[in-house]
Structure formats: structure tokens, C-alpha cells
Short mmCIF file of C-alpha atoms in Angstrom, two decimals:
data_model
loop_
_atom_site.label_atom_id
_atom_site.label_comp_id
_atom_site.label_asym_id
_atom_site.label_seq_id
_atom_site.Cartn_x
_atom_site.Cartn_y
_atom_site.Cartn_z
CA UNK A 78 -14.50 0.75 7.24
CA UNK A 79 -12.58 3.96 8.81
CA UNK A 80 -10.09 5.52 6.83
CA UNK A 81 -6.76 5.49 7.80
CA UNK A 82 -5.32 8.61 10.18
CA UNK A 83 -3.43 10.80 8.56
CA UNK A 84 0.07 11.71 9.15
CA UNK A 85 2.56 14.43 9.00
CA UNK A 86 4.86 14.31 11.96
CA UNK A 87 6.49 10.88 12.45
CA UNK A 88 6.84 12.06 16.18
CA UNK A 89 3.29 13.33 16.84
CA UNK A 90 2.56 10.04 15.27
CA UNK A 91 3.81 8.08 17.78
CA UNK A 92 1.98 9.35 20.22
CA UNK A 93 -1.20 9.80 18.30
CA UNK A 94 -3.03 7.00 20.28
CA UNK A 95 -3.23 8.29 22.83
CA UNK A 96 -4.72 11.19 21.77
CA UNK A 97 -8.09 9.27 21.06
CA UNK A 98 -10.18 12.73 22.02
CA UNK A 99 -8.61 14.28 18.88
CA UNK A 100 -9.91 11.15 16.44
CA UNK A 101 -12.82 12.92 14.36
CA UNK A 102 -15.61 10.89 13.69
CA UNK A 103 -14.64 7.93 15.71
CA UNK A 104 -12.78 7.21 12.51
CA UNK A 105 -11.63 10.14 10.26
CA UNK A 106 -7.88 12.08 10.24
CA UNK A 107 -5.70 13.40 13.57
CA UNK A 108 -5.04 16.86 12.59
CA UNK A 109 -1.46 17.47 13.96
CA UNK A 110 -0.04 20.91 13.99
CA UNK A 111 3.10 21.73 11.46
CA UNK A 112 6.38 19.42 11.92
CA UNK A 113 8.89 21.72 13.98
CA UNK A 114 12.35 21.02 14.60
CA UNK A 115 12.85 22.02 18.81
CA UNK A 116 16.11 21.99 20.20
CA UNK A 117 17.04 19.01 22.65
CA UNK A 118 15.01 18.83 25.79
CA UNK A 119 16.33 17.91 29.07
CA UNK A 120 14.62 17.15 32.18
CA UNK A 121 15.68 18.21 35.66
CA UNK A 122 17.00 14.88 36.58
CA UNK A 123 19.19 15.08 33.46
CA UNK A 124 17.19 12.89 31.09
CA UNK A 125 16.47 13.85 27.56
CA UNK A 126 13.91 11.61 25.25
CA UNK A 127 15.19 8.88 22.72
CA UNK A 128 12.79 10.86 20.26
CA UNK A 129 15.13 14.11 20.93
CA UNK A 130 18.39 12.20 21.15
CA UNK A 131 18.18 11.41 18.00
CA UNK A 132 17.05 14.89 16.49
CA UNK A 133 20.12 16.18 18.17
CA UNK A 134 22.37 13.71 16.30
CA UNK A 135 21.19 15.27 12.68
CA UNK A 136 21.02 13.29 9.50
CA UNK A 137 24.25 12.71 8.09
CA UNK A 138 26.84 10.07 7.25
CA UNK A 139 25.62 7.80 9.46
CA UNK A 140 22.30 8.31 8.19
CA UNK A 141 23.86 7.51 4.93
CA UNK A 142 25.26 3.85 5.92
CA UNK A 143 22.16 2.91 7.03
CA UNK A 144 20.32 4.22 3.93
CA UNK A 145 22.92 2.32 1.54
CA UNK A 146 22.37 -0.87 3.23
CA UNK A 147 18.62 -0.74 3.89
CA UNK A 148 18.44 0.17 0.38
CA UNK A 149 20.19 -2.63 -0.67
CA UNK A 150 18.02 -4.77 0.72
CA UNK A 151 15.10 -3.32 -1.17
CA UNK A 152 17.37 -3.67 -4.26
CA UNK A 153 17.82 -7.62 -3.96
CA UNK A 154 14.16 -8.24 -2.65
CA UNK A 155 12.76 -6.07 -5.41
CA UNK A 156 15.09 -8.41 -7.64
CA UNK A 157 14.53 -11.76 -6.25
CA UNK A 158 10.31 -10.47 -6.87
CA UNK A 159 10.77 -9.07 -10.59
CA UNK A 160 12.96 -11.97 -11.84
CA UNK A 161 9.47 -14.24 -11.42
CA UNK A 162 7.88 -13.26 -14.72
CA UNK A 163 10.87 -13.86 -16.52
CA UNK A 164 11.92 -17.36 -14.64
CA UNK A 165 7.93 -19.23 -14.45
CA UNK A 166 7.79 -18.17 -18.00
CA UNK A 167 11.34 -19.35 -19.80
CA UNK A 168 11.32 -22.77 -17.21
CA UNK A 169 7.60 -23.45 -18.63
CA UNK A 170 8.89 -24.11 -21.88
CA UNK A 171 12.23 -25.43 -21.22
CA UNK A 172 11.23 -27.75 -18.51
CA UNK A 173 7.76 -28.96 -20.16
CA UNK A 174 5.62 -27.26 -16.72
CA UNK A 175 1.91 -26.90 -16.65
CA UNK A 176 0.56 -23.32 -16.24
CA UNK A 177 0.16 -24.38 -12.83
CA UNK A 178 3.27 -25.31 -12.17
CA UNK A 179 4.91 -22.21 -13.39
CA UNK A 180 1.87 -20.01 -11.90
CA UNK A 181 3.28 -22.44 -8.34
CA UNK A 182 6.73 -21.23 -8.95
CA UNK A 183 5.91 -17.20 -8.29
CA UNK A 184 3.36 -18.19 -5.87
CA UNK A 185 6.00 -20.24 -3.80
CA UNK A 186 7.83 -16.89 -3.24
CA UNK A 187 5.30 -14.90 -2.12
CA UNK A 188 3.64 -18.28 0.29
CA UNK A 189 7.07 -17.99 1.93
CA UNK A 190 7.35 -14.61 2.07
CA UNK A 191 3.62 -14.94 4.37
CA UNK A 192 5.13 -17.24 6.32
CA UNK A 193 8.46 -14.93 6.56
CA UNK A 194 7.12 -11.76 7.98
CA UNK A 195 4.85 -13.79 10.95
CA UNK A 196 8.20 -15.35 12.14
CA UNK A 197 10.54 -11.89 11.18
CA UNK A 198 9.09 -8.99 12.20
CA UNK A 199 7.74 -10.20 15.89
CA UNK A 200 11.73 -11.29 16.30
CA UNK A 201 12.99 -7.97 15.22
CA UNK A 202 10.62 -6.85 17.86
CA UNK A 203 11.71 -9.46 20.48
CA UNK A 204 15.17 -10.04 19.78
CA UNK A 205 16.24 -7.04 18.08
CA UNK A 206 16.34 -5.48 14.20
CA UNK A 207 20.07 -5.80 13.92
CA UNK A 208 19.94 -9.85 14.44
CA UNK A 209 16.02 -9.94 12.38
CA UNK A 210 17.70 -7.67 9.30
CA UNK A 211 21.27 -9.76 9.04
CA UNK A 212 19.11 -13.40 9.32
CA UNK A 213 16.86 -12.43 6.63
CA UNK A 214 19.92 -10.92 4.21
CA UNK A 215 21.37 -14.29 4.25
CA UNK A 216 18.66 -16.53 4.27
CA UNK A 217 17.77 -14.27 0.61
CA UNK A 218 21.78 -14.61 -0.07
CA UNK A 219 22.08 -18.09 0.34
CA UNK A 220 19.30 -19.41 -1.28
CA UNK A 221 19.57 -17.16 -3.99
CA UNK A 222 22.66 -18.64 -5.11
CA UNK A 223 21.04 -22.17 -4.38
CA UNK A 224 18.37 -21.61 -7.13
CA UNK A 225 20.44 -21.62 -9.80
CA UNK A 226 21.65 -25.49 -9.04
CA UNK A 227 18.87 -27.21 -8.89
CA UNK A 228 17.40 -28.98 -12.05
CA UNK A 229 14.47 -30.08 -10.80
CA UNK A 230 10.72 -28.42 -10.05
CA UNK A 231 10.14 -29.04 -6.89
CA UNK A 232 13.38 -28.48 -5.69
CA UNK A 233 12.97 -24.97 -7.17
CA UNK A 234 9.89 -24.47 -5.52
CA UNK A 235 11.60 -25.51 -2.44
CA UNK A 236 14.60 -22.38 -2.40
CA UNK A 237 12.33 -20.34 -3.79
CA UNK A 238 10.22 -20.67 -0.75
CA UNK A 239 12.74 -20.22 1.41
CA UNK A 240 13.90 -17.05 -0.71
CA UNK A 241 10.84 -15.56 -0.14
CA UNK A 242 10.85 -16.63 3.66
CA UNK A 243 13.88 -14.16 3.31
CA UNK A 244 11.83 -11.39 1.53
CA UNK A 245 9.51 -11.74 4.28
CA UNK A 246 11.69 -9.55 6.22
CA UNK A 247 11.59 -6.69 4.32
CA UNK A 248 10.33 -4.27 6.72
CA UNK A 249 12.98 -4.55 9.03
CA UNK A 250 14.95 -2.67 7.13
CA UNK A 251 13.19 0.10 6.43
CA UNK A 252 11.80 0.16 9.82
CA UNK A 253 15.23 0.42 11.24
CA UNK A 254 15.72 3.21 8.67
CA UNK A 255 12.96 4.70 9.90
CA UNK A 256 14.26 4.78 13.61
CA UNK A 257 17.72 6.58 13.21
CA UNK A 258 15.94 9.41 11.72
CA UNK A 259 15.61 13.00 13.07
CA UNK A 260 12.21 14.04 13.53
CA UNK A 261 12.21 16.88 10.84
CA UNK A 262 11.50 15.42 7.03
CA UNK A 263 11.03 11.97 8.07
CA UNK A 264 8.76 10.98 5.65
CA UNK A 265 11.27 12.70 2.70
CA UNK A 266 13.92 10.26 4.31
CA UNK A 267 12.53 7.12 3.86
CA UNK A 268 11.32 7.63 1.11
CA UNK A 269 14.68 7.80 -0.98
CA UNK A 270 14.91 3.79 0.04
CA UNK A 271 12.53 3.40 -2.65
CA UNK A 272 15.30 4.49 -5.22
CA UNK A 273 16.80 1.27 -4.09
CA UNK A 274 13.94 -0.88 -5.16
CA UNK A 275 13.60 0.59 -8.44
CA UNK A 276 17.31 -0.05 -8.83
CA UNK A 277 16.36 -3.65 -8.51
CA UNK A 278 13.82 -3.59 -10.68
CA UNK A 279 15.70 -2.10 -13.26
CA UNK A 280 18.27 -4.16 -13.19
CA UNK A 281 16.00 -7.46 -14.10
CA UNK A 282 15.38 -6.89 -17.08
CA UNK A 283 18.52 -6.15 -17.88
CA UNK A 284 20.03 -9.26 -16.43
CA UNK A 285 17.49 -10.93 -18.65
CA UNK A 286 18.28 -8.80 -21.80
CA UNK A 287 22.23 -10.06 -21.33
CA UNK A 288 21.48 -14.16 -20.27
CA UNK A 289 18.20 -15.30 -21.33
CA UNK A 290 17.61 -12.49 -24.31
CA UNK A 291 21.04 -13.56 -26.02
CA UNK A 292 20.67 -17.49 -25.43
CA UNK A 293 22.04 -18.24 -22.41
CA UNK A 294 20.80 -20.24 -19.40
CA UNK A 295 18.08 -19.15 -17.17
CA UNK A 296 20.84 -20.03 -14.08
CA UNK A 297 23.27 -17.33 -14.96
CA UNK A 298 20.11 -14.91 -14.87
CA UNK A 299 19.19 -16.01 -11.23
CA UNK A 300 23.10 -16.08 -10.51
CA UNK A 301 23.15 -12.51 -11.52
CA UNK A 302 20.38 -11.57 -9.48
CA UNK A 303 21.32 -12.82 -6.44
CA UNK A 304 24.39 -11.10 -6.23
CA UNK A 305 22.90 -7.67 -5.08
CA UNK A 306 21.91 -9.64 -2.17
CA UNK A 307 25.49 -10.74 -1.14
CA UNK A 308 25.80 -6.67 -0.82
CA UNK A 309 22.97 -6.59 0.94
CA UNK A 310 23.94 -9.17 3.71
CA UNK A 311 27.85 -7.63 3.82
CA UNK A 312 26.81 -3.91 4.04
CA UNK A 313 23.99 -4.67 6.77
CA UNK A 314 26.73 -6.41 8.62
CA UNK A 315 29.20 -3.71 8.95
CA UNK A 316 26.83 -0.78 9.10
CA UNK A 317 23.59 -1.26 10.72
CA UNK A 318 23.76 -1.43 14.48
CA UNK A 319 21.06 -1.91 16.66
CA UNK A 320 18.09 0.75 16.71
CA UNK A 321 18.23 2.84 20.00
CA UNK A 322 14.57 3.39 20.14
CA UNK A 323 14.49 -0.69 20.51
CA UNK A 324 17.10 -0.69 22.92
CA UNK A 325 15.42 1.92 25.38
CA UNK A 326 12.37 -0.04 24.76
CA UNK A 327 14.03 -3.05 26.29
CA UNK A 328 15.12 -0.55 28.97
CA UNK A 329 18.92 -0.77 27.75
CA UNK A 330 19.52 2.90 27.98
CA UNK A 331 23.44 2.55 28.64
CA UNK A 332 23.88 0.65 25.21
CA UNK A 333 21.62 2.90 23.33
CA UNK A 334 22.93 5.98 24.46
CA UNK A 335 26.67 4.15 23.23
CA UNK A 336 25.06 3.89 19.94
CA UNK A 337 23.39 7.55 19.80
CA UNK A 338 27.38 8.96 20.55
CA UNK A 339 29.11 7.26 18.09
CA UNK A 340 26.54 8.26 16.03
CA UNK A 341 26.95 12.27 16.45
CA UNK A 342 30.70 11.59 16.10
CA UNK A 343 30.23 10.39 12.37
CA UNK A 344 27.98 12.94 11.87
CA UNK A 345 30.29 15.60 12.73
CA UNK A 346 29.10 16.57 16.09
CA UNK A 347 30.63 16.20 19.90
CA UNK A 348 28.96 13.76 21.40
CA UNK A 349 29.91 14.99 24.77
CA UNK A 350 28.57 18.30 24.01
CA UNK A 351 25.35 16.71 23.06
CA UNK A 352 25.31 14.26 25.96
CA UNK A 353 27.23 15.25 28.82
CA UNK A 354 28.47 12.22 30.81
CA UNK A 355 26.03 12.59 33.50
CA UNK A 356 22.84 12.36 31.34
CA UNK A 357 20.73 9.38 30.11
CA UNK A 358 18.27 8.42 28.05
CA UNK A 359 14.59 8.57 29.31
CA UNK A 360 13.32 5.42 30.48
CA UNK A 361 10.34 3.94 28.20
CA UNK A 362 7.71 1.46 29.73
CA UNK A 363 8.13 -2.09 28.86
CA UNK A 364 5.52 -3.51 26.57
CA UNK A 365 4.42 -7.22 24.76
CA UNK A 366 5.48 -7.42 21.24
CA UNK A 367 3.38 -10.32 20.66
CA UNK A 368 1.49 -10.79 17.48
CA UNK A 369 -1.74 -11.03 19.77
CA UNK A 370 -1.15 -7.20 20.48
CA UNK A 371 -2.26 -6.16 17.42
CA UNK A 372 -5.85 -7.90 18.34
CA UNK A 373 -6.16 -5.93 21.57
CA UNK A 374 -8.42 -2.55 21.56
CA UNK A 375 -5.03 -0.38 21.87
CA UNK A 376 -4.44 -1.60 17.99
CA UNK A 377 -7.51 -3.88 16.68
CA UNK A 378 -8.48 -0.56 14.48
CA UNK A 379 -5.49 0.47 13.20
CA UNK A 380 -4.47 -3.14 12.38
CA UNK A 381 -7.57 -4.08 10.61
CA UNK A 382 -7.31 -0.93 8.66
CA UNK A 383 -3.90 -1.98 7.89
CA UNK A 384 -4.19 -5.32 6.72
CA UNK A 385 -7.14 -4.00 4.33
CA UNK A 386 -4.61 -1.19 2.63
CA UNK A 387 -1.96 -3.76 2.47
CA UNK A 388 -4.10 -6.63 1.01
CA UNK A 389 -4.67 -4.07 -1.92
CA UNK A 390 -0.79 -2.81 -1.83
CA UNK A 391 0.05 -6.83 -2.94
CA UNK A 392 -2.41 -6.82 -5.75
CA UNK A 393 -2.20 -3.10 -7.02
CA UNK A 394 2.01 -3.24 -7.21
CA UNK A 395 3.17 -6.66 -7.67
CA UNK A 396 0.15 -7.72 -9.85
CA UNK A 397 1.08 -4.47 -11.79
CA UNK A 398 5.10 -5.53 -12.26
CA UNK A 399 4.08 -9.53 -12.78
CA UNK A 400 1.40 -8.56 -15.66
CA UNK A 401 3.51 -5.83 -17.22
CA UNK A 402 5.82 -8.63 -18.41
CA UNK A 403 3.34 -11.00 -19.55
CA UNK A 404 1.61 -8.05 -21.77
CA UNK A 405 5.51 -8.08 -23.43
CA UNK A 406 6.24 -11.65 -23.56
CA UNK A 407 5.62 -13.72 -26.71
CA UNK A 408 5.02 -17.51 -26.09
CA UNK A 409 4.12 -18.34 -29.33
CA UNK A 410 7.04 -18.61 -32.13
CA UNK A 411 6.60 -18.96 -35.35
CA UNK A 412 4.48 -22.00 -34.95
CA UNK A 413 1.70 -19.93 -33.06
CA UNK A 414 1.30 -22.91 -30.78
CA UNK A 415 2.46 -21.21 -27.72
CA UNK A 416 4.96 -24.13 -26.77
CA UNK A 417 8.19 -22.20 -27.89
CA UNK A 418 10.44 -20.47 -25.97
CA UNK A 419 9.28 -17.06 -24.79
CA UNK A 420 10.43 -13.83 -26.09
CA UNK A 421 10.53 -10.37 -24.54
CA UNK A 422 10.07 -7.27 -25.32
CA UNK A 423 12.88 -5.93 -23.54
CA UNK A 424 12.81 -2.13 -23.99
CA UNK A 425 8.99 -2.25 -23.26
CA UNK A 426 9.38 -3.60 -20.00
CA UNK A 427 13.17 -1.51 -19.08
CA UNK A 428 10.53 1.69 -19.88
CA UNK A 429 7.94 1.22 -17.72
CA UNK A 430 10.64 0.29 -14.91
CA UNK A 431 11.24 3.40 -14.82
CA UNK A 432 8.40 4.96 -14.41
CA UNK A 433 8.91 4.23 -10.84
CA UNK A 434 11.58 6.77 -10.40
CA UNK A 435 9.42 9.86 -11.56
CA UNK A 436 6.46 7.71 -9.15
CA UNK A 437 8.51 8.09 -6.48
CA UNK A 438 10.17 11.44 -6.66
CA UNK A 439 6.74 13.00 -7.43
CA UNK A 440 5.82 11.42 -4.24
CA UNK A 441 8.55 12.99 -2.46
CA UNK A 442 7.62 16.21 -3.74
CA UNK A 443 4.30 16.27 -2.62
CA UNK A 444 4.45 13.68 0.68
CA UNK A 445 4.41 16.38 2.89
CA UNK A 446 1.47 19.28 1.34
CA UNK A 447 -0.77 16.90 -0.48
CA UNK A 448 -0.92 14.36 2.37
CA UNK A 449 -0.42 10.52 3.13
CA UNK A 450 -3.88 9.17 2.54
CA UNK A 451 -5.44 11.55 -0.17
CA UNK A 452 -2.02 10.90 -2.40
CA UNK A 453 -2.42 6.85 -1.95
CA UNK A 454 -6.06 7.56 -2.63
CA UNK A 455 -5.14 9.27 -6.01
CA UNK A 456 -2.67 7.21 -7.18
CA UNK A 457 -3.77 3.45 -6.35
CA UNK A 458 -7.05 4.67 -8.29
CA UNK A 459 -5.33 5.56 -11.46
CA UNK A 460 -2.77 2.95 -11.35
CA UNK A 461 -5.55 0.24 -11.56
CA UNK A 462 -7.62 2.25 -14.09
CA UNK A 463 -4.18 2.11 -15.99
CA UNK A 464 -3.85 -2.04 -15.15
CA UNK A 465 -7.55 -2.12 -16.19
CA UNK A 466 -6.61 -0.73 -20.14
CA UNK A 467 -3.58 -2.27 -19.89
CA UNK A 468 -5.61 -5.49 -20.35
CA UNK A 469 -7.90 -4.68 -22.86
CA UNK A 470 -8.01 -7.09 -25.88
CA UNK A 471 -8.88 -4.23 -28.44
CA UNK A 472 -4.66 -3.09 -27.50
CA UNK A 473 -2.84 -6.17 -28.01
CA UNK A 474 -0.32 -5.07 -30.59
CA UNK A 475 -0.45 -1.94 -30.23
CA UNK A 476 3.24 -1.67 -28.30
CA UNK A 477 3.66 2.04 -28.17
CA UNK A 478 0.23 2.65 -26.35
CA UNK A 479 0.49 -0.59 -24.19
CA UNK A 480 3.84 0.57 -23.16
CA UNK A 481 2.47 3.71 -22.32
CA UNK A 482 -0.11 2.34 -20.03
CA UNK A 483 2.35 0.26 -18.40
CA UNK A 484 4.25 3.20 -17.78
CA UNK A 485 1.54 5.25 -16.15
CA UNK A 486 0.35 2.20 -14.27
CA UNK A 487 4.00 1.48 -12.50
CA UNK A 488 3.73 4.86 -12.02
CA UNK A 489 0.84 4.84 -10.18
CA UNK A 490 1.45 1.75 -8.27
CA UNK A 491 4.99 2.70 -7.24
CA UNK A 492 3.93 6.17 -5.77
CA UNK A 493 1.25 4.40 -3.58
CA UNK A 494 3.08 1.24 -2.21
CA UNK A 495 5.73 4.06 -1.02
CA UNK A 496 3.42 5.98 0.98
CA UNK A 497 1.71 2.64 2.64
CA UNK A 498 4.90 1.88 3.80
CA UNK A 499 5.82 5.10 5.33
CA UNK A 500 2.60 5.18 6.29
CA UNK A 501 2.72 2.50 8.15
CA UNK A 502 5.90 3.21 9.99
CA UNK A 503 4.22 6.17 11.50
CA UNK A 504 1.75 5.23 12.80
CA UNK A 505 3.20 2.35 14.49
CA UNK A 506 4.98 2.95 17.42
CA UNK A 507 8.33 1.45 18.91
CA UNK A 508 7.36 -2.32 20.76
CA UNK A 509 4.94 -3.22 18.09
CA UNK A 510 6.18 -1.65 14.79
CA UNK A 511 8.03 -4.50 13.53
CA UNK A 512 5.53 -6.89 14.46
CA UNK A 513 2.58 -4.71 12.83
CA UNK A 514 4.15 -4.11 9.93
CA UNK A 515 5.39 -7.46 9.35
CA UNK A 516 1.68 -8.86 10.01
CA UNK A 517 0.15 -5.80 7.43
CA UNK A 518 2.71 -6.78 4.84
CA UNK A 519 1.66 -10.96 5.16
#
């Protein structure tokens, strides 16, 4: 299969198909030239771009908002994920479940997360991202609080499908991120949400370390994790509005262009001075969000190439963070018969958590000279050469060197996943980016 275009302007990108001509190989990288920062352009009839309406409203405080709740969305979905290891394995013991129940258990999540981006991201394309982001922070809220009253295993299954409906939506914030950004250092930008999800994943274990490592019951641990997603659901209510790019999209210019002033004024600037009364914002032809979209020739190659990068994204990373606690988790007790209650070794897996902060700001460092597809290249290879010794026999025991490993290999993983995702926001463009990325990420 064709690789995947490269990027390095998120503005060039959204144009890039129509640029077929400039496609090398029928199938190899766009070569755009450097990312420059123009001033504001303004047709004769008084017009200006929504791609240069929002360059002229910088990257500041409102910028910031956005970031702080998009990034606490990340924060309680990475949560409501990394809290799976620890929950299937301490309710397998203290409930009595098979190993397929408790295997069922993380699998619901992810089965309703499937189901969560088909229905999500085409209505953040339809109906909006404001209305798509705020649904899917309380669906995660509310049901995240639910887990921890039920007693029962298939009533767990049951809100933790529904949690993971919520997860499901995950792109929408970062997508909506994505659009309030100037062109300039894009990719930089989004990246820093991925701070956010590390911040989740940190905070697991440490939940764990404080309820289920000092005796306590597995409900205060899910109680505890659900609360970053009350902050999630509060912050995207006061401080995401709805993305302008969407807006023109649906041709409401007037209501965009509302947005795009109040904007500058946070940031600092006059928004008069940047958009005198008698301008507008260019009108952008309508087009069908529909999931069939992707399957027509306009995207049937990107999508496919897509889906096949994302399909490995869900093994690579979250098969990464699900087996990293396992390889720390003793089952066994002192009877050896592996029906005790688990242990784990906290500090083992707090370590290689973070490993996904120097992942990610090595990333940033190098997104924009090393390159989008030759970085994911590099580091999905070595983070599965790292999962591959990770599960060698000949190590168990050896904690230093498997912890180690598991640092390299989050490491590896977390750098990658962050570049498929801004990836993906490039090259998608306005009326189908929700919907494509919601489809990749299923």
C-alpha cells in the first residue's frame, strides 16, 4: 500500500488534494514549500479567508482555554483507558471472573468506544464540535461515576460500554483544537495536548497506589478517576465555542466571524482593526459529511491508508500501556496458585508513565525537521522491538531491565500515536475531518 503524504504546513495541507499533479509516484510524499506566516489577505470585495482570519487572531489566551479543556479531555479518556489493567485484574480475584470475563471487561470499553466514534465524529461534522465535544464529556462523566455502584459483572460491562461510547469521541477535541490554531507551528500546538494524556496516565497508577495498593476498594479507585472527567465536561462547557472553520463550512459566516472577534479581543488585539465592520468571511462550498464520503475517489486513498496506520496505532500504544501492567502485576501470593489478590509493582509502572513525557517532547522537537511519516516510521518500529523483549520469558524477574524496556517502549509508542493524530488532522480537511478521523480511530 502507498505511504502516507507527508506534511508540514497544516494549511498547504488542506488543500493538498487538490494538488493531485504534485503526488509523486501515484503514491509517495507532497513536497510543500517552508511554513510562512503572510499577513491577512483581503479580497477586493472585502473578504478575507477563514484560514487567514484566524492567523490574524494569534495564539494566545484563548488559545489557552481551549488547550486546558481539550486537554482535559485527553486527561480523563487516557484515565478511564489506563485504569483497565488495574480494574479486570483486582475484580478477577475479588469477584471469582474467568479470564474471559475480565479480558470482556477492557474489551467492553474499547467495543463501545468503536461504536462511539461512528455515531460522534460524523455529528461533530453535522451538528457541530461544540454540541459532539460537551455530549461525549458527560456521557464519560456520568457513567464514570456510575461504575463504581454497580456490584455486579454485567452491569459493569454495561457502563463501561457506555464509558467508552464516551471515549469514542476523543477526536473532537483535539480536532477543534486543531481549528482555532494559526497557521504558523501548528503541528508544535497540538501537540502539547498530549501532556494532558500523560497527565492521565500518570495519575492511574497513583490512584491505584493510594486505594487498591493500601487495601481499599476498587470503587474509590474508579471514583477517583472519574473525577478528571467532571473537569473535563465543566471546562468544555464554559470555554470551547463552536469552531469557525465549521461554521463557514455550514455557510454561517456572520456567527463565525462573532466568534473570530471575541477571539482577538482575549488575545489582546482590536478586533475592529482586524475586521473592519464591512468585511466578512469568505464563503466555503457546502459539502456531505457523510461517512460514505470517505469511500468516494476524493478520499478512498487517504482513508484506507488511514484506517491501516490507525489499526496499528490501537495495538502498538494501548497494547503497550495494557501489557506494561501485567509484566508488573503479581497474581500469585504466597500460595503460587494465582487465585490471590493481585499485587503491583507500583513504581515500575509510575516510571515507564513517564516515559511519555520525554516521547512526546522529543517529538515536538523534531515534528517539524525530521518529518511526520519518517518519525512515526522510527518510533512505532522500536517501540514494538521494545514490546517484543519486553515479553521475553528469559526477563521475568529481572525488574530493573524489564522496567527499562517498558520505559523505552512507552516511549516509543507515545511519540508515534502523537504524530498519527496530528497527522491525521492535516490532512483532513474541514466537512470531513471529524468524520475521518472518527472512522480512522474505530
Amino acid at each position: 500500500m502507498a505511504p502516507l503524504p507527508e506534511t508540514s504546513s497544516s494549511k498547504e495541507c488542506l488543500s493538498m488534494h487538490d494538488n493531485e499533479d504534485d503526488f509523486e509516484g501515484g503514491g509517495g510524499i507532497y513536497d510543500y514549500p517552508p511554513d510562512e506566516s503572510e499577513g491577512i489577505q483581503i479580497s477586493a470585495d472585502g473578504n478575507v479567508s477563514i484560514d487567514d482570519a484566524i492567523d490574524a487572531i494569534g495564539y494566545g489566551k484563548f488559545q489557552y482555554k481551549i488547550l486546558l479543556a481539550a486537554g482535559l479531555a485527553f486527561a480523563a479518556d487516557s484515565g478511564e483507558i489506563t485504569l483497565l489493567s488495574f480494574l479486570s485484574a483486582v475484580l478477577k480475584s475479588e469477584w471469582g471472573l474467568s479470564a474471559e470475563q475480565s479480558a470482556t471487561i477492557t474489551a467492553s470499553v474499547f467495543a463501545g468506544a468503536m461504536m462511539g466514534t461512528l455515531f460522534l465524529g460524523p455529528m461533530g461534522d453535522k451538528f457541530g464540535r461544540r454540541p459532539a465535544f460537551l455530549l461525549s464529556a458527560v456521557i464519560i462523566t456520568i457513567f464514570g461515576f456510575a461504575t463504581c455502584m454497580v456490584d455486579w459483572f454485567r452491569a459493569l460491562v454495561a457502563m463501561r460500554f457506555i464509558v467508552g461510547f464516551g471515549i469514542g469521541g476523543l477526536i473532537i477535541p483535539f480536532d477543534i483544537f486543531a481549528e482555532f490554531l494559526p497557521t504558523k507551528d501548528r503541528g508544535q500546538h497540538l501537540l502539547f495536548i498530549n501532556y494532558f494524556w500523560t497527565l492521565g496516565s500518570l495519575s492511574v497508577p497513583i490512584f491505584a497506589y493510594f486505594t487498591i495498593g493500601m487495601g481499599r476498594s476498587w470503587k474509590w479507585f474508579v471514583f477517583l478517576c472519574a473525577i478528571p472527567c467532571l473537569f473535563s465536561a465543566l471546562s468544555g462547557y464554559f470555554f470551547v465555542p463552536e469552531s469557525p472553520r465549521w461554521l463557514v463550512s455550514q455557510g454561517r459566516k456572520e456567527e463565525a466571524l462573532d466568534i473570530l472577534r471575541r477571539a482577538a479581543a482575549v488575545n489582546g488585539k482590536d478586533p475592529n482593526e482586524i475586521f473592519p465592520p464591512d468585511h466578512s468571511i469568505k464563503s466555503e462550498p457546502e459539502e456531505d459529511s457523510s461517512f460514505l464520503q470517505l469511500f468516494k475517489p476524493k478520499w478512498i486513498k487517504l482513508t484506507l491508508l488511514l484506517w491501516t496506520v490507525w489499526f496499528g496505532l490501537a495495538f502498538c500504544y494501548y497494547g503497550t500501556t495494557l501489557v506494561v501492567t501485567r509484566v508488573f502485576e503479581d497474581d500469585t501470593g504466597e500460595t503460587g496458585q494465582g487465585d490471590a489478590a493481585p499485587t503491583f509493582d507500583f513504581r515500575a509502572i509510575f516510571i515507564s508513565c513517564t516515559a511519555e513525557i520525554l516521547g512526546l517532547t522529543i517529538v515536538i522537537m523534531t515534528v517539524d525537521s525530521y518529518g511526520r511519516i519518517k518519525s512515526q516510521v522510527l518510533f512505532y518500529s522500536l517501540g514494538g522491538l521494545c514490546v517484543f523483549f519486553l515479553c521475553l520469558p528469559s526477563l521475568a524477574g529481572q525488574v530493573g531491565t524489564l522496567t527499562f524496556i517498558a520505559f523505552c517502549a512507552r516511549m516509543c509508542e507515545m511519540g508515534a500515536s502523537c504524530l498519527t493524530w496530528v497527522m491525521t488532522a492535516e490532512v483532513l480537511t474541514t466537512e470531513i475531518r471529524n468524520t475521518g478521523h472518527s472512522a480512522a480511530n474505530a
